[in-house]
Short mmCIF file of N, CA and C in Angstrom, two decimals:
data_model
loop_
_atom_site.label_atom_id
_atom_site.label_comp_id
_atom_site.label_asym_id
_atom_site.label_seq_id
_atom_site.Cartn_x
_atom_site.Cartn_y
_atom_site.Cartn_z
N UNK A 1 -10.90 11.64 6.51
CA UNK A 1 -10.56 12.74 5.63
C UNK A 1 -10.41 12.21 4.21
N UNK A 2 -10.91 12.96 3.20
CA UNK A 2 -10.56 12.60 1.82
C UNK A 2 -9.45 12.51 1.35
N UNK A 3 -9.06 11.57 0.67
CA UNK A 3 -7.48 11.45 0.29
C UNK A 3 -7.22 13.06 -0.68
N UNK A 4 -7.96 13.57 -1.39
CA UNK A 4 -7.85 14.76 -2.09
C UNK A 4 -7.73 15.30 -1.56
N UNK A 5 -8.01 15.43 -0.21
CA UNK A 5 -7.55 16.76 0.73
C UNK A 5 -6.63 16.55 1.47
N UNK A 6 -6.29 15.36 1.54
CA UNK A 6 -4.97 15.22 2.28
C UNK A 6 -3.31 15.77 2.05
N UNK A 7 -2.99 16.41 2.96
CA UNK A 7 -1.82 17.14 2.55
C UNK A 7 -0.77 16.21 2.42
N UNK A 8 -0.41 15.63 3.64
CA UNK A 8 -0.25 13.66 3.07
C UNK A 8 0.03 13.72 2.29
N UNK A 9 -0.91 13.18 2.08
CA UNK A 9 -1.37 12.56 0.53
C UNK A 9 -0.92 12.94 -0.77
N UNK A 10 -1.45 14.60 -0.72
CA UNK A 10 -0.81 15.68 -1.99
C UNK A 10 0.50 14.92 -2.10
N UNK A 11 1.37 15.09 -0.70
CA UNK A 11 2.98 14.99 -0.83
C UNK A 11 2.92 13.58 -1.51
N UNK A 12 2.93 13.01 -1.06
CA UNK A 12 3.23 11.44 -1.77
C UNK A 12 2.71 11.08 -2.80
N UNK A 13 1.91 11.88 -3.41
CA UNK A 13 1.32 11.83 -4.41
C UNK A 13 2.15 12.31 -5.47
N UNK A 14 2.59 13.78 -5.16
CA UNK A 14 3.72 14.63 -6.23
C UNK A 14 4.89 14.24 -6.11
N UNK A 15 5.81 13.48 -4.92
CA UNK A 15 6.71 12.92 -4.35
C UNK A 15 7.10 10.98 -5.57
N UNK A 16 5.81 11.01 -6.16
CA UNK A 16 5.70 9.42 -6.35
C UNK A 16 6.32 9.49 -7.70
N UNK A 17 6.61 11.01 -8.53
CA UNK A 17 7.29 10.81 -9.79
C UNK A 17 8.80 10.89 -9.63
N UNK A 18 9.88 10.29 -10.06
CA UNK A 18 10.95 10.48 -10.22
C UNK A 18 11.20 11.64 -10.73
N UNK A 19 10.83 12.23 -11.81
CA UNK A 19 11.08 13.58 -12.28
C UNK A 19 11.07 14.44 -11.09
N UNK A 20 9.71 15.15 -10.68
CA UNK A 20 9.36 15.70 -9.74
C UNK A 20 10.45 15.93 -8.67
N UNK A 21 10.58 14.85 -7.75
CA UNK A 21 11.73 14.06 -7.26
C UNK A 21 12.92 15.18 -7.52
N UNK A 22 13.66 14.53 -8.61
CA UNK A 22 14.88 15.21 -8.88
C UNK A 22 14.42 16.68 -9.15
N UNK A 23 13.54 17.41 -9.53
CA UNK A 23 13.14 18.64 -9.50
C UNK A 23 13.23 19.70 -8.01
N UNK A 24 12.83 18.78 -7.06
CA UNK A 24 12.86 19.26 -5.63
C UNK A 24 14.03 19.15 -5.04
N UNK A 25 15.01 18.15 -5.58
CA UNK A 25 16.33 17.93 -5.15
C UNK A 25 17.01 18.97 -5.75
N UNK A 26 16.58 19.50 -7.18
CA UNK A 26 17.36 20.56 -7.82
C UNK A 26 17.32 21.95 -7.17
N UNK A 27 15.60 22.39 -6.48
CA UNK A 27 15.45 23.07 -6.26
C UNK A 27 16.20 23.50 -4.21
N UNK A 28 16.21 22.43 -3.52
CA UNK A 28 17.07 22.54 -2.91
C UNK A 28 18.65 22.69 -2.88
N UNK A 29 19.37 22.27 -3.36
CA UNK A 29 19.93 22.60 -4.09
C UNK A 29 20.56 24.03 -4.19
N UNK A 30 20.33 24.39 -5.15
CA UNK A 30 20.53 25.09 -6.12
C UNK A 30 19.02 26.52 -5.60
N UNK A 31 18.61 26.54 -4.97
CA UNK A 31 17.43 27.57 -4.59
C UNK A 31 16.63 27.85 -5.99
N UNK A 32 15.45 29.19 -5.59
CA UNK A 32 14.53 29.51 -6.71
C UNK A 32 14.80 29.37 -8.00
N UNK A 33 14.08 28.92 -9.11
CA UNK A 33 14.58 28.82 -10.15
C UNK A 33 13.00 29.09 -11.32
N UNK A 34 13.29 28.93 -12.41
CA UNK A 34 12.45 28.90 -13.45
C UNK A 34 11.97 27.71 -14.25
N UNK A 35 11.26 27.93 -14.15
CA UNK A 35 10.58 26.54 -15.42
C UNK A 35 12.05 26.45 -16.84
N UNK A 36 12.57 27.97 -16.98
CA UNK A 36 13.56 27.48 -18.40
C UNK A 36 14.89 27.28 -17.33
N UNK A 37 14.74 27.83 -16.54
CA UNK A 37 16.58 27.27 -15.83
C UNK A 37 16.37 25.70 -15.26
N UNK A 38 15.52 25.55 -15.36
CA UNK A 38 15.01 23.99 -14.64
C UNK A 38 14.88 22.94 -15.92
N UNK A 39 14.63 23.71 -17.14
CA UNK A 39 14.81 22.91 -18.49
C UNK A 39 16.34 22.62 -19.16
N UNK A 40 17.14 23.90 -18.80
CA UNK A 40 17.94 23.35 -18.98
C UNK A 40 19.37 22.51 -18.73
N UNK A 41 18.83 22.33 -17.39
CA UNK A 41 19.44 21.23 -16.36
C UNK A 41 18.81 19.56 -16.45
N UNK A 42 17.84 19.55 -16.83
CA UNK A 42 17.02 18.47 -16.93
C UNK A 42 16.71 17.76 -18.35
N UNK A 43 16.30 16.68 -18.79
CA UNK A 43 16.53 15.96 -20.04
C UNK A 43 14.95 16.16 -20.20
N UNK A 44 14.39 17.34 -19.79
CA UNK A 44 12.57 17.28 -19.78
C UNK A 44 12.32 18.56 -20.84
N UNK A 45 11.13 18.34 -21.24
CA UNK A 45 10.40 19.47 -21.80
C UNK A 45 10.42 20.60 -20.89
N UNK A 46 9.94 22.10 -21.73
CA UNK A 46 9.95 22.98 -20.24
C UNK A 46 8.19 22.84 -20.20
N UNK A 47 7.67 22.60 -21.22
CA UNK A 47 6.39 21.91 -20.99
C UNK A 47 6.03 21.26 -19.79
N UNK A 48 7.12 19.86 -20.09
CA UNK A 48 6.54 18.71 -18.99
C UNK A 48 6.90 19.25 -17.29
N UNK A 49 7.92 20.17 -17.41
CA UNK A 49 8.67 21.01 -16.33
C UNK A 49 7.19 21.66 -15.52
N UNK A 50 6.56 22.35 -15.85
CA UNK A 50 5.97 23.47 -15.98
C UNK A 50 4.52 22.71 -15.18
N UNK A 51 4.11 21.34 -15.84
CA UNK A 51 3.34 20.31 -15.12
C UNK A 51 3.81 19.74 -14.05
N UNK A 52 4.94 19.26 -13.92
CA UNK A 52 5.67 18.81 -12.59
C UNK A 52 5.68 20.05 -11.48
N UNK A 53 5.94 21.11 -12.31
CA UNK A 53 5.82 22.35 -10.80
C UNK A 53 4.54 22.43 -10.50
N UNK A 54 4.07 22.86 -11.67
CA UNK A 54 2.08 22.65 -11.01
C UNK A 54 1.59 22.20 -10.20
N UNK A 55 2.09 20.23 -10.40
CA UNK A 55 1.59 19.27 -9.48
C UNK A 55 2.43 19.29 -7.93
N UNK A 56 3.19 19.70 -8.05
CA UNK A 56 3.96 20.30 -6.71
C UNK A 56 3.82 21.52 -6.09
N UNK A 57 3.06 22.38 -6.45
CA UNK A 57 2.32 23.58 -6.20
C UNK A 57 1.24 23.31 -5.36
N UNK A 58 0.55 22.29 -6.33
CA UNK A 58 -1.10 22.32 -6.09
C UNK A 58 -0.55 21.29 -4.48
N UNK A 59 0.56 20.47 -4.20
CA UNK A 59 0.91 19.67 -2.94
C UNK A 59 1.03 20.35 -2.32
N UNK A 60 1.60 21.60 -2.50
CA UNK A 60 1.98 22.77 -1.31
C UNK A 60 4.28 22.69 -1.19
N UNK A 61 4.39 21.60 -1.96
CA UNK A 61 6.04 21.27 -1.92
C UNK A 61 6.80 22.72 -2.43
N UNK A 62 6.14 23.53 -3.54
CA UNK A 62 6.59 24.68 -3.86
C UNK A 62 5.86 25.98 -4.28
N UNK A 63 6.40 26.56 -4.13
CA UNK A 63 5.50 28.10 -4.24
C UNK A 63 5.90 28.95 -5.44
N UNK A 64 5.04 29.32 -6.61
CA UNK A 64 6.21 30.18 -7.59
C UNK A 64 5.81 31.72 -7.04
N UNK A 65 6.66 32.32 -7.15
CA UNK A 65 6.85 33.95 -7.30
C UNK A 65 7.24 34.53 -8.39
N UNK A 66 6.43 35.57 -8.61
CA UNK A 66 6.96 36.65 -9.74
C UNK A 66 7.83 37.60 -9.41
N UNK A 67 8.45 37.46 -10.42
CA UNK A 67 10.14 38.35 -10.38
C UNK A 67 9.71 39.32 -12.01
N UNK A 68 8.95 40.42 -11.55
CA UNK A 68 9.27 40.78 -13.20
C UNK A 68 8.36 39.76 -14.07
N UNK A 69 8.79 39.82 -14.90
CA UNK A 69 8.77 38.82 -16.19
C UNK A 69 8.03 37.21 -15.75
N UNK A 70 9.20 37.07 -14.43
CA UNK A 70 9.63 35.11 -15.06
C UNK A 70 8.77 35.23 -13.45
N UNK A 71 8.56 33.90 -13.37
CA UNK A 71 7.96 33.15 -12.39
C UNK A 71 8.86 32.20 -11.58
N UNK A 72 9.42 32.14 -10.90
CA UNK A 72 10.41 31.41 -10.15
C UNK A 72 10.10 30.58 -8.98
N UNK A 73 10.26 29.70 -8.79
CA UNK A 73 9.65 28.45 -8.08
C UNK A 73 10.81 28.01 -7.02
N UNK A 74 9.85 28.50 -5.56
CA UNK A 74 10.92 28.10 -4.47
C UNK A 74 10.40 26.87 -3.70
N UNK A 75 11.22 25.77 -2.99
CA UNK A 75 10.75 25.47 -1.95
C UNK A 75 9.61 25.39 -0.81
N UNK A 76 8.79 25.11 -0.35
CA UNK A 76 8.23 25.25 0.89
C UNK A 76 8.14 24.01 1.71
N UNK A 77 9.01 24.31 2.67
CA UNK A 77 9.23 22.86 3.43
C UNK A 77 8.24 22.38 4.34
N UNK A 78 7.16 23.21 4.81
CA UNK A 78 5.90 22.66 5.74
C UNK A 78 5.62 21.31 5.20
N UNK A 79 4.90 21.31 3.53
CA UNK A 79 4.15 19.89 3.68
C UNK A 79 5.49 18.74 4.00
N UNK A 80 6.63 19.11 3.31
CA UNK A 80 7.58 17.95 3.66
C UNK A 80 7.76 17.42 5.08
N UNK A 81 7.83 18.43 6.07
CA UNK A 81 7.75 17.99 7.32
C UNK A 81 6.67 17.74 7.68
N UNK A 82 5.33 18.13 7.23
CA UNK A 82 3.91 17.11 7.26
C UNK A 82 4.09 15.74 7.66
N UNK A 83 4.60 15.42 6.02
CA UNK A 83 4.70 13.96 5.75
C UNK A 83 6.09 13.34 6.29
N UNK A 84 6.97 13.91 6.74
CA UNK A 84 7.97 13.25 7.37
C UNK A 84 7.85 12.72 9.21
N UNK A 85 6.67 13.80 9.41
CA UNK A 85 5.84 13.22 10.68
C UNK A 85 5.44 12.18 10.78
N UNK A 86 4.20 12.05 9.64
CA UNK A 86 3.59 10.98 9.27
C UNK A 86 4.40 9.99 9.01
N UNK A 87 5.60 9.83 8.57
CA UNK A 87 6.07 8.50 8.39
C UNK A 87 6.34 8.37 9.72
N UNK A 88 7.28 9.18 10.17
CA UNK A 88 7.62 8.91 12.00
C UNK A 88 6.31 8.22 12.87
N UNK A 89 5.44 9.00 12.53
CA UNK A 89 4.55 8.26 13.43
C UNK A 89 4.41 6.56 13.07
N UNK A 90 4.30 6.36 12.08
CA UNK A 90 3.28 5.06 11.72
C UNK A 90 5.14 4.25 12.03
N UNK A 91 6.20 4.61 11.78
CA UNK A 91 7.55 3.95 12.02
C UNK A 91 7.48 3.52 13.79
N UNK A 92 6.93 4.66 14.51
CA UNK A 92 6.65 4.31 15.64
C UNK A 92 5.61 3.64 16.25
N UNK A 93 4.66 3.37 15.70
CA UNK A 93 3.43 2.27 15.67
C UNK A 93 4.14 0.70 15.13
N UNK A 94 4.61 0.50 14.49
CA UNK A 94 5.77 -0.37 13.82
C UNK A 94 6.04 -0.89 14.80
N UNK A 95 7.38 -0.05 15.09
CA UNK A 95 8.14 -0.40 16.10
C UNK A 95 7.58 -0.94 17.80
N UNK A 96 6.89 -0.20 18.26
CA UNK A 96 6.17 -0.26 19.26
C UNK A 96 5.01 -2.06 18.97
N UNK A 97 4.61 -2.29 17.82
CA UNK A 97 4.26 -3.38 17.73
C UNK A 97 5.21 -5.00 17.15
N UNK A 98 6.49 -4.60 16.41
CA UNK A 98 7.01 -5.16 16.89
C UNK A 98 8.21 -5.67 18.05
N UNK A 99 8.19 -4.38 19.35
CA UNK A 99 8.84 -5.42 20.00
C UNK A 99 7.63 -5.86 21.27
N UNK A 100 6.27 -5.64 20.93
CA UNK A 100 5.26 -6.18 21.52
C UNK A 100 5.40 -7.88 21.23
N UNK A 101 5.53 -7.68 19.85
CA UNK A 101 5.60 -9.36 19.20
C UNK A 101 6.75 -10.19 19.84
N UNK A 102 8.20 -9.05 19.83
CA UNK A 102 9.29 -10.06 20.73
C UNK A 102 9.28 -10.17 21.23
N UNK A 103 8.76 -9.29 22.63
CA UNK A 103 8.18 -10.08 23.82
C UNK A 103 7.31 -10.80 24.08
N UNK A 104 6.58 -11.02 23.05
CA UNK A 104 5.57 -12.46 23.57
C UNK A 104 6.34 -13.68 22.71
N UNK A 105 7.11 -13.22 21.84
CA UNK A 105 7.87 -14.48 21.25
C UNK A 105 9.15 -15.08 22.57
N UNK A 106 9.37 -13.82 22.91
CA UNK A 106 10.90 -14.10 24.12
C UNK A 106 10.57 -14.87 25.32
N UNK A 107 8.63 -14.77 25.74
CA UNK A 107 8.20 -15.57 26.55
C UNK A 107 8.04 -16.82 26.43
N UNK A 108 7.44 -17.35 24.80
CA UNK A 108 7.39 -18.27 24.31
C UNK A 108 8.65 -19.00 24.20
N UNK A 109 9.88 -18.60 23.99
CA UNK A 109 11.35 -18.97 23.64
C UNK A 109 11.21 -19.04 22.66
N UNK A 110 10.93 -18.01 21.73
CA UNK A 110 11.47 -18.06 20.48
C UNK A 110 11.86 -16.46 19.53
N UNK A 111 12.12 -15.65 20.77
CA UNK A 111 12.63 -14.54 20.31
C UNK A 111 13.69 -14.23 19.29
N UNK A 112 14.82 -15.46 19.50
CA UNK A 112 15.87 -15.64 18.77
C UNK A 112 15.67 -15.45 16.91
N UNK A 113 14.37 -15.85 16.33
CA UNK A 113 13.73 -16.23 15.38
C UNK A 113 14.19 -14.35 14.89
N UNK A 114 13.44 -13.71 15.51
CA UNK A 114 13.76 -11.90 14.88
C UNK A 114 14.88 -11.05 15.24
N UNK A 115 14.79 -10.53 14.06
CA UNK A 115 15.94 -9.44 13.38
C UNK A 115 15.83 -8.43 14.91
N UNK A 116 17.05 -7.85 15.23
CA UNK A 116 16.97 -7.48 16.42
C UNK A 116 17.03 -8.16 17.94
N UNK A 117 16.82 -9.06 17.90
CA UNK A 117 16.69 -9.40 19.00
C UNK A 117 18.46 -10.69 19.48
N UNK A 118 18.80 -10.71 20.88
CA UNK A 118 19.89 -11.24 20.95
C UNK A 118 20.38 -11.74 20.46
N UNK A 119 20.09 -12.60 19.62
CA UNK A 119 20.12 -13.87 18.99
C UNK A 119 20.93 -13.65 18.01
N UNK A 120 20.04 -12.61 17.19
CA UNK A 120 20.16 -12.48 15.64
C UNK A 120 21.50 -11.36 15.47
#
């Protein structure tokens, strides 16, 4: 699959700015909000605001709605639990390979050597 199309991907992609970041923390939080109620909680442009929701839009992390006037930007937790799969999985590929490794180290006698194991 193309990394551009990866929903993945999107996430960790929009996930990889600190701004952003604290934007999604705000928006949990604190629920729907605006590009100017989000400016003036934040040390950001409502400019640079306005790009950070975009790029978290276009991930699928949030959705704006029109209220009237203003545009208000909620939550959508699907891709987050996407990618919180995805880490689970590959944490469990991990795991599953290393205590493959301590058991062939524990046969060898030298299990003691890793984190986890009796020894340590």
């Amino acid at each position: 699959m193309n990394a551009d199309h990866d929903p993945v991907h999107a996430v960790f992609a929009a996930l990889s700015s600190p701004t952003r970041r604290e934007l999604l923390e705000d928006l949990a939080r604190g629920g729907p909000a605006t590009p100017s109620e989000l400016e003036a909680r934040h040390p950001v442009t409502r400019q640079a605001i306005s790009k950070h929701l975009a790029s978290m839009a276009e991930a699928g992390l949030v959705q704006p709605r029109r209220h009237g006037r203003e545009v208000r930007y909620e939550l959508t937790p699907a891709p987050m639990e996407e990618a919180a799969s995805w880490l689970a999985a590959v944490g469990t590929r991990w795991d599953d390979r290393l205590q493959r490794l301590q058991r062939s180290l524990a046969e060898q006698g030298q299990a003691e050597d890793l984190p986890g194991s009796p020894a340590s």
